CSV table of C-alpha atoms and ligand atoms in Angstrom, one decimal:
chain,number,residue,atom,x,y,z
A,27,MET,CA,0.2,0.2,0.0
A,28,ASN,CA,1.5,3.8,-0.8
A,29,LEU,CA,3.0,4.5,2.4
A,30,ILE,CA,0.8,8.4,2.7
A,31,LYS,CA,-2.7,6.2,2.6
A,32,LYS,CA,-1.3,3.7,5.0
A,33,ALA,CA,-0.3,6.5,8.0
A,34,ALA,CA,-3.1,8.6,7.4
A,35,GLU,CA,-5.5,5.5,8.1
A,36,ASP,CA,-3.4,4.9,11.0
A,37,ILE,CA,-3.7,7.8,11.8
A,38,SER,CA,-7.3,8.9,11.3
A,39,LYS,CA,-7.4,4.7,13.5
A,40,ALA,CA,-5.2,6.4,16.4
A,41,LYS,CA,-7.1,7.1,19.4
A,42,MET,CA,-3.9,8.9,20.8
A,43,GLY,CA,-2.1,10.6,18.4
A,44,ILE,CA,1.3,13.1,18.9
A,45,ALA,CA,3.8,14.4,16.9
A,46,LEU,CA,7.9,15.0,17.9
A,47,THR,CA,9.5,17.4,15.4
A,48,GLY,CA,12.7,19.1,15.0
A,49,ALA,CA,14.9,20.7,12.1
A,50,GLY,CA,13.5,18.9,10.0
A,51,ILE,CA,10.5,20.0,9.5
A,52,SER,CA,11.4,24.1,9.7
A,53,THR,CA,14.3,23.4,6.2
A,54,GLU,CA,11.8,24.0,4.1
A,55,SER,CA,11.0,27.7,6.0
A,56,GLY,CA,14.6,28.8,5.5
A,57,ILE,CA,16.2,27.6,8.8
A,58,PRO,CA,19.0,25.5,8.7
A,59,ASP,CA,19.7,22.0,9.9
A,60,PHE,CA,23.2,20.8,11.4
A,61,ARG,CA,23.5,19.5,8.9
A,62,SER,CA,23.7,21.1,6.5
A,63,LYS,CA,26.2,21.4,4.8
A,64,ASP,CA,26.6,25.0,4.5
A,65,GLY,CA,24.6,26.7,6.8
A,66,LEU,CA,25.3,29.1,10.2
A,67,TRP,CA,26.9,25.7,11.7
A,68,SER,CA,30.0,25.0,9.1
A,69,ARG,CA,31.2,28.3,10.3
A,70,TYR,CA,29.9,28.5,14.1
A,71,ASP,CA,31.0,24.4,16.4
A,72,ILE,CA,28.1,23.7,17.8
A,73,ASN,CA,29.7,21.8,20.4
A,74,GLU,CA,32.1,25.4,21.4
A,75,TYR,CA,29.2,27.6,20.4
A,76,GLY,CA,26.6,25.1,22.0
A,77,HIS,CA,27.1,25.0,25.0
A,78,ILE,CA,25.7,26.3,28.2
A,79,ASP,CA,30.0,26.7,29.7
A,80,SER,CA,30.5,28.4,26.4
A,81,PHE,CA,27.9,30.7,27.4
A,82,LYS,CA,29.1,32.0,30.7
A,83,LYS,CA,32.7,31.6,29.2
A,84,ASN,CA,32.8,34.7,26.9
A,85,PRO,CA,28.8,35.9,26.0
A,86,ALA,CA,29.4,38.3,23.4
A,87,LYS,CA,31.5,36.0,21.8
A,88,VAL,CA,28.0,33.0,21.7
A,89,TRP,CA,25.6,36.1,21.4
A,90,MET,CA,27.5,37.0,18.2
A,91,MET,CA,27.1,33.4,16.7
A,92,LEU,CA,22.7,33.1,18.7
A,93,ARG,CA,21.8,37.2,16.7
A,94,GLU,CA,23.0,35.9,13.7
A,95,MET,CA,20.7,32.1,14.5
A,96,ILE,CA,17.8,34.0,15.6
A,97,SER,CA,18.0,36.4,12.4
A,98,LEU,CA,17.4,33.2,10.2
A,99,MET,CA,14.4,32.0,13.1
A,100,ASN,CA,12.0,35.2,11.4
A,101,ALA,CA,10.9,32.9,8.9
A,102,GLU,CA,7.2,31.4,7.9
A,103,PRO,CA,5.8,28.8,9.5
A,104,ASN,CA,5.5,26.4,6.1
A,105,PRO,CA,3.1,23.8,4.8
A,106,ALA,CA,4.4,21.4,7.1
A,107,HIS,CA,3.6,23.3,10.2
A,108,TYR,CA,0.0,24.8,8.9
A,109,ALA,CA,-0.3,20.9,8.1
A,110,LEU,CA,0.2,19.7,11.1
A,111,ALA,CA,-1.9,22.5,13.0
A,112,GLU,CA,-4.8,21.1,10.8
A,113,LEU,CA,-3.9,17.6,12.0
A,114,GLU,CA,-4.8,19.1,15.2
A,115,LYS,CA,-7.9,21.4,15.0
A,116,MET,CA,-9.3,17.8,13.0
A,117,GLY,CA,-9.1,16.0,16.1
A,118,TYR,CA,-5.4,13.7,15.0
A,119,ILE,CA,-2.6,15.4,16.9
A,120,ASN,CA,-3.7,16.3,20.6
A,121,ALA,CA,0.4,17.2,20.5
A,122,VAL,CA,3.5,18.4,19.4
A,123,ILE,CA,6.4,17.9,21.3
A,124,THR,CA,8.6,19.7,19.6
A,125,GLN,CA,12.7,20.6,19.2
A,126,ASN,CA,12.0,23.2,18.0
A,127,VAL,CA,13.1,26.7,19.0
A,128,ASP,CA,12.5,28.6,16.0
A,129,ASN,CA,8.4,29.2,17.5
A,130,LEU,CA,7.2,28.0,14.0
A,131,HIS,CA,4.5,25.3,15.1
A,132,GLN,CA,2.6,28.5,17.4
A,133,GLU,CA,2.9,31.0,14.1
A,134,ALA,CA,1.6,27.9,12.1
A,135,GLY,CA,-1.6,27.8,14.9
A,136,SER,CA,-0.7,24.1,16.8
A,137,LYS,CA,-1.8,25.2,20.1
A,138,ASN,CA,-0.5,22.5,22.6
A,139,VAL,CA,3.2,22.3,22.0
A,140,ILE,CA,5.9,21.4,24.0
A,141,GLU,CA,8.9,23.2,23.3
A,142,PHE,CA,11.6,20.4,24.6
A,143,HIS,CA,14.0,23.3,23.9
A,144,GLY,CA,12.4,25.3,24.8
A,145,ASN,CA,12.4,28.7,22.5
A,146,PHE,CA,14.7,31.2,21.1
A,147,LYS,CA,12.4,33.9,20.3
A,148,ARG,CA,12.3,34.7,24.0
A,149,VAL,CA,14.9,35.5,25.9
A,150,VAL,CA,15.4,35.4,30.3
A,151,CYS,CA,17.5,37.1,31.9
A,152,THR,CA,20.2,34.6,34.2
A,153,ARG,CA,19.9,37.4,36.7
A,154,CYS,CA,16.1,38.0,37.8
A,155,GLY,CA,14.6,35.5,35.6
A,156,LYS,CA,11.8,38.6,34.5
A,157,LYS,CA,11.2,37.4,30.4
A,158,LYS,CA,10.6,38.7,27.0
A,159,GLY,CA,10.4,38.4,23.6
A,160,VAL,CA,13.6,38.3,21.4
A,161,ASP,CA,12.2,41.2,19.6
A,162,LYS,CA,11.9,44.2,22.5
A,163,ILE,CA,15.6,43.9,23.4
A,164,ASP,CA,19.1,45.5,21.0
A,165,MET,CA,21.3,43.3,20.0
A,166,GLU,CA,23.8,46.9,19.2
A,167,ASN,CA,25.6,45.8,22.5
A,168,LEU,CA,26.4,42.1,22.7
A,169,PRO,CA,25.2,40.1,25.3
A,170,PRO,CA,22.0,42.5,25.8
A,171,MET,CA,21.6,42.9,28.9
A,172,CYS,CA,18.7,43.2,31.3
A,173,GLU,CA,17.5,46.4,33.1
A,174,CYS,CA,17.7,44.6,36.9
A,175,GLY,CA,22.2,44.3,35.0
A,176,GLY,CA,21.9,40.9,34.1
A,177,ILE,CA,23.4,39.1,31.1
A,178,LEU,CA,20.2,37.9,28.9
A,179,LYS,CA,20.5,34.1,27.5
A,180,PRO,CA,17.9,32.7,24.8
A,181,ASP,CA,15.1,31.3,27.0
A,182,GLY,CA,16.0,28.1,25.5
A,183,ILE,CA,18.5,25.3,26.0
A,184,PHE,CA,21.8,25.1,25.3
A,185,PHE,CA,23.6,21.3,25.7
A,186,GLY,CA,24.3,21.3,29.1
A,187,GLU,CA,22.0,22.4,30.5
A,188,ALA,CA,18.1,20.6,31.9
A,189,ILE,CA,15.4,19.6,29.7
A,190,PRO,CA,12.8,22.3,31.6
A,191,ARG,CA,11.1,20.4,33.9
A,192,ASN,CA,7.3,20.8,33.3
A,193,ALA,CA,8.9,20.0,29.1
A,194,TYR,CA,10.5,16.8,29.7
A,195,LEU,CA,8.5,15.6,32.6
A,196,LYS,CA,4.7,16.4,30.3
A,197,SER,CA,6.5,14.9,26.6
A,198,VAL,CA,7.3,11.4,28.3
A,199,ALA,CA,3.3,11.1,29.8
A,200,LEU,CA,2.4,12.0,26.5
A,201,ALA,CA,5.0,9.4,24.7
A,202,THR,CA,4.6,6.7,27.6
A,203,LYS,CA,1.0,7.2,27.1
A,204,CYS,CA,0.4,8.0,23.1
A,205,ASP,CA,-0.9,5.3,20.5
A,206,LEU,CA,0.9,6.7,17.5
A,207,MET,CA,3.7,8.1,16.8
A,208,LEU,CA,4.6,10.8,14.5
A,209,VAL,CA,8.5,12.6,14.7
A,210,ILE,CA,9.0,14.0,12.0
A,211,GLY,CA,12.7,16.1,10.9
A,212,THR,CA,14.8,14.4,13.2
A,213,SER,CA,17.8,13.0,13.5
A,214,ALA,CA,16.2,11.3,16.7
A,215,SER,CA,20.1,12.0,17.8
A,216,VAL,CA,20.2,14.6,20.8
A,217,TYR,CA,19.4,12.5,23.8
A,218,PRO,CA,16.5,12.8,25.6
A,219,ALA,CA,14.5,13.2,23.2
A,220,SER,CA,15.6,10.7,21.0
A,221,GLN,CA,13.6,8.4,23.6
A,222,LEU,CA,10.9,9.5,23.6
A,223,PRO,CA,10.3,7.8,20.4
A,224,TYR,CA,10.7,4.2,22.0
A,225,LEU,CA,8.9,5.8,25.2
A,226,ALA,CA,5.6,5.8,22.4
A,227,LYS,CA,6.9,1.8,20.2
A,228,GLY,CA,5.9,0.5,23.5
A,229,SER,CA,7.8,-1.9,26.0
A,230,LEU,CA,6.7,-5.0,28.0
A,231,THR,CA,3.9,-2.8,30.0
A,232,LYS,CA,2.6,-0.7,27.6
A,233,PRO,CA,0.4,-1.8,24.3
A,234,LYS,CA,2.7,-1.3,21.6
A,235,GLY,CA,2.4,2.6,19.7
A,236,ILE,CA,2.7,3.0,15.8
A,237,VAL,CA,5.9,4.5,14.9
A,238,ILE,CA,6.6,6.7,11.6
A,239,GLU,CA,8.8,8.8,10.4
A,240,ILE,CA,9.1,11.5,7.7
A,241,ASN,CA,11.9,12.8,6.7
A,242,LYS,CA,13.7,13.0,3.9
A,243,GLU,CA,16.4,10.1,5.2
A,244,THR,CA,16.4,7.9,7.1
A,245,THR,CA,17.8,7.8,10.7
A,246,ASP,CA,19.5,5.9,13.6
A,247,ILE,CA,16.0,4.7,14.7
A,248,THR,CA,14.9,3.8,11.5
A,249,GLY,CA,13.9,0.3,11.0
A,250,ILE,CA,14.3,0.0,14.8
A,251,VAL,CA,11.5,1.8,16.1
A,252,SER,CA,9.5,3.2,13.6
A,253,ASP,CA,7.1,0.5,12.0
A,254,TYR,CA,7.8,3.0,8.4
A,255,ILE,CA,9.4,5.6,6.9
A,256,ILE,CA,8.2,8.1,4.7
A,257,GLU,CA,11.0,9.6,2.3
A,258,GLY,CA,10.9,13.0,0.6
A,259,LYS,CA,10.2,16.5,2.2
A,260,ALA,CA,7.6,17.5,5.4
A,261,GLY,CA,5.7,20.1,3.6
A,262,GLU,CA,5.3,18.0,0.5
A,263,ILE,CA,4.6,14.9,2.8
A,264,LEU,CA,1.5,15.4,5.2
A,265,PRO,CA,-0.2,18.5,3.7
A,266,LYS,CA,-0.8,14.9,1.1
A,267,ILE,CA,-1.6,13.0,4.4
A,268,VAL,CA,-3.3,15.6,5.3
A,269,GLU,CA,-6.0,15.4,1.9
A,270,GLU,CA,-5.8,11.8,2.4
A,271,ILE,CA,-7.1,12.3,5.8
A,272,LYS,CA,-10.4,14.2,5.0
A,273,SER,CA,-10.7,11.9,1.4
A,274,ILE,CA,-11.8,8.1,3.4
A,275,THR,CA,-13.5,10.6,6.4
A,276,SER,CA,-15.6,12.1,4.1
B,27,NAD,P1,18.7,17.8,12.9
B,27,NAD,O1,19.9,18.8,12.7
B,27,NAD,O2,20.2,16.6,13.8
B,27,NAD,O3,18.2,16.6,12.3
B,27,NAD,C1,17.9,17.3,11.4
B,27,NAD,C2,16.4,16.3,10.6
B,27,NAD,O4,15.5,16.1,9.6
B,27,NAD,C3,18.0,14.8,9.9
B,27,NAD,O5,17.7,12.8,10.2
B,27,NAD,C4,17.4,15.2,8.0
B,27,NAD,O6,17.4,14.4,7.0
B,27,NAD,C5,16.1,16.1,8.3
B,27,NAD,N1,15.4,16.8,7.8
B,27,NAD,C6,15.9,18.1,6.7
B,27,NAD,N2,15.6,18.9,5.8
B,27,NAD,C7,14.1,18.0,6.6
B,27,NAD,C8,13.1,17.8,5.7
B,27,NAD,N3,12.3,19.0,4.6
B,27,NAD,N4,11.4,17.5,5.6
B,27,NAD,C9,11.9,16.2,6.2
B,27,NAD,N5,12.7,16.3,6.8
B,27,NAD,C10,13.9,16.8,6.8
B,27,NAD,O7,17.8,18.5,13.7
B,27,NAD,P2,18.1,17.5,14.9
B,27,NAD,O8,17.2,16.3,15.3
B,27,NAD,O9,16.3,18.4,15.5
B,27,NAD,O10,18.3,17.7,16.2
B,27,NAD,C11,19.3,19.2,16.6
B,27,NAD,C12,18.9,20.2,17.5
B,27,NAD,O11,19.1,21.4,17.9
B,27,NAD,C13,17.8,19.8,18.0
B,27,NAD,O12,17.8,20.5,19.5
B,27,NAD,C14,16.9,21.2,17.1
B,27,NAD,O13,15.9,21.6,17.8
B,27,NAD,C15,17.8,21.9,17.9
B,27,NAD,N6,17.9,23.3,16.5
B,27,NAD,C16,16.5,24.0,15.8
B,27,NAD,C17,16.2,25.0,15.4
B,27,NAD,C18,15.3,25.7,14.7
B,27,NAD,O14,14.9,25.7,16.0
B,27,NAD,N7,14.2,24.9,14.0
B,27,NAD,C19,17.5,25.2,14.0
B,27,NAD,C20,18.3,23.7,13.6
B,27,NAD,C21,19.3,22.9,15.3
């Protein structure tokens, strides 16, 4: 059977479907993932710039990279984000757990979005904890400072920082409870988000869930955790799945 049809059937039969998304769902919006050959990450060593210790040691230097990254995030949602929002509205997707920090699911209309790695469209003061939109800060002089004199940091996590507690607990609960997970545009290699498909798949104490990958290429979980992969661009595949669900349920 055609895999788009199969996914549409599986999604329409699921009692509780959720989605786990990664950087690949936003590449069609123009935001590079970690794998892009000539993107941001080929100029900045992610191990160096992406670690909280680097930020603490030299926030101005890391903010140079962040300023560029945040300007790239000034992007629009693409058909994949809109299709997921539509699946939620139609009642087939209960929540989107995203590793992305670009806010594009929310901008596309998804309501129940769990920000597993936080959100770089907000900043938080490292001293007083006050949060505000990144568009409200002056990025001319780096690092940007809070009125209280503290250094501002994106309200998302760096390597070496813990996953926000609520997001972690909610995600684990959802992944354990769901009977279908769409794993979209993620290499499933960044821990602990990479463990969520395993929870969805099931264990001795949980009935088996269906795990469907949508990715341009196979990943570490393909054929091990995922039941099947629909290879290609998320922005082309997801709208087709939505159309197929509409045709089988109308
Ligand atoms: P990753 O870069 O490790 O993997 C991206 C995956 O998406 C790859 O498997 C790739 O084959 C796939 N992909 C790329 N374009 C695609 C498309 N159009 N359709 C379908 N699949 C596509 O990303 P990750 O797994 O999310 O992990 C990297 C970490 O970096 C995460 O924390 C992520 O959130 C963060 N990050 C976020 C952004 C963002 O917020 N947009 C951008 C870069 C990195």
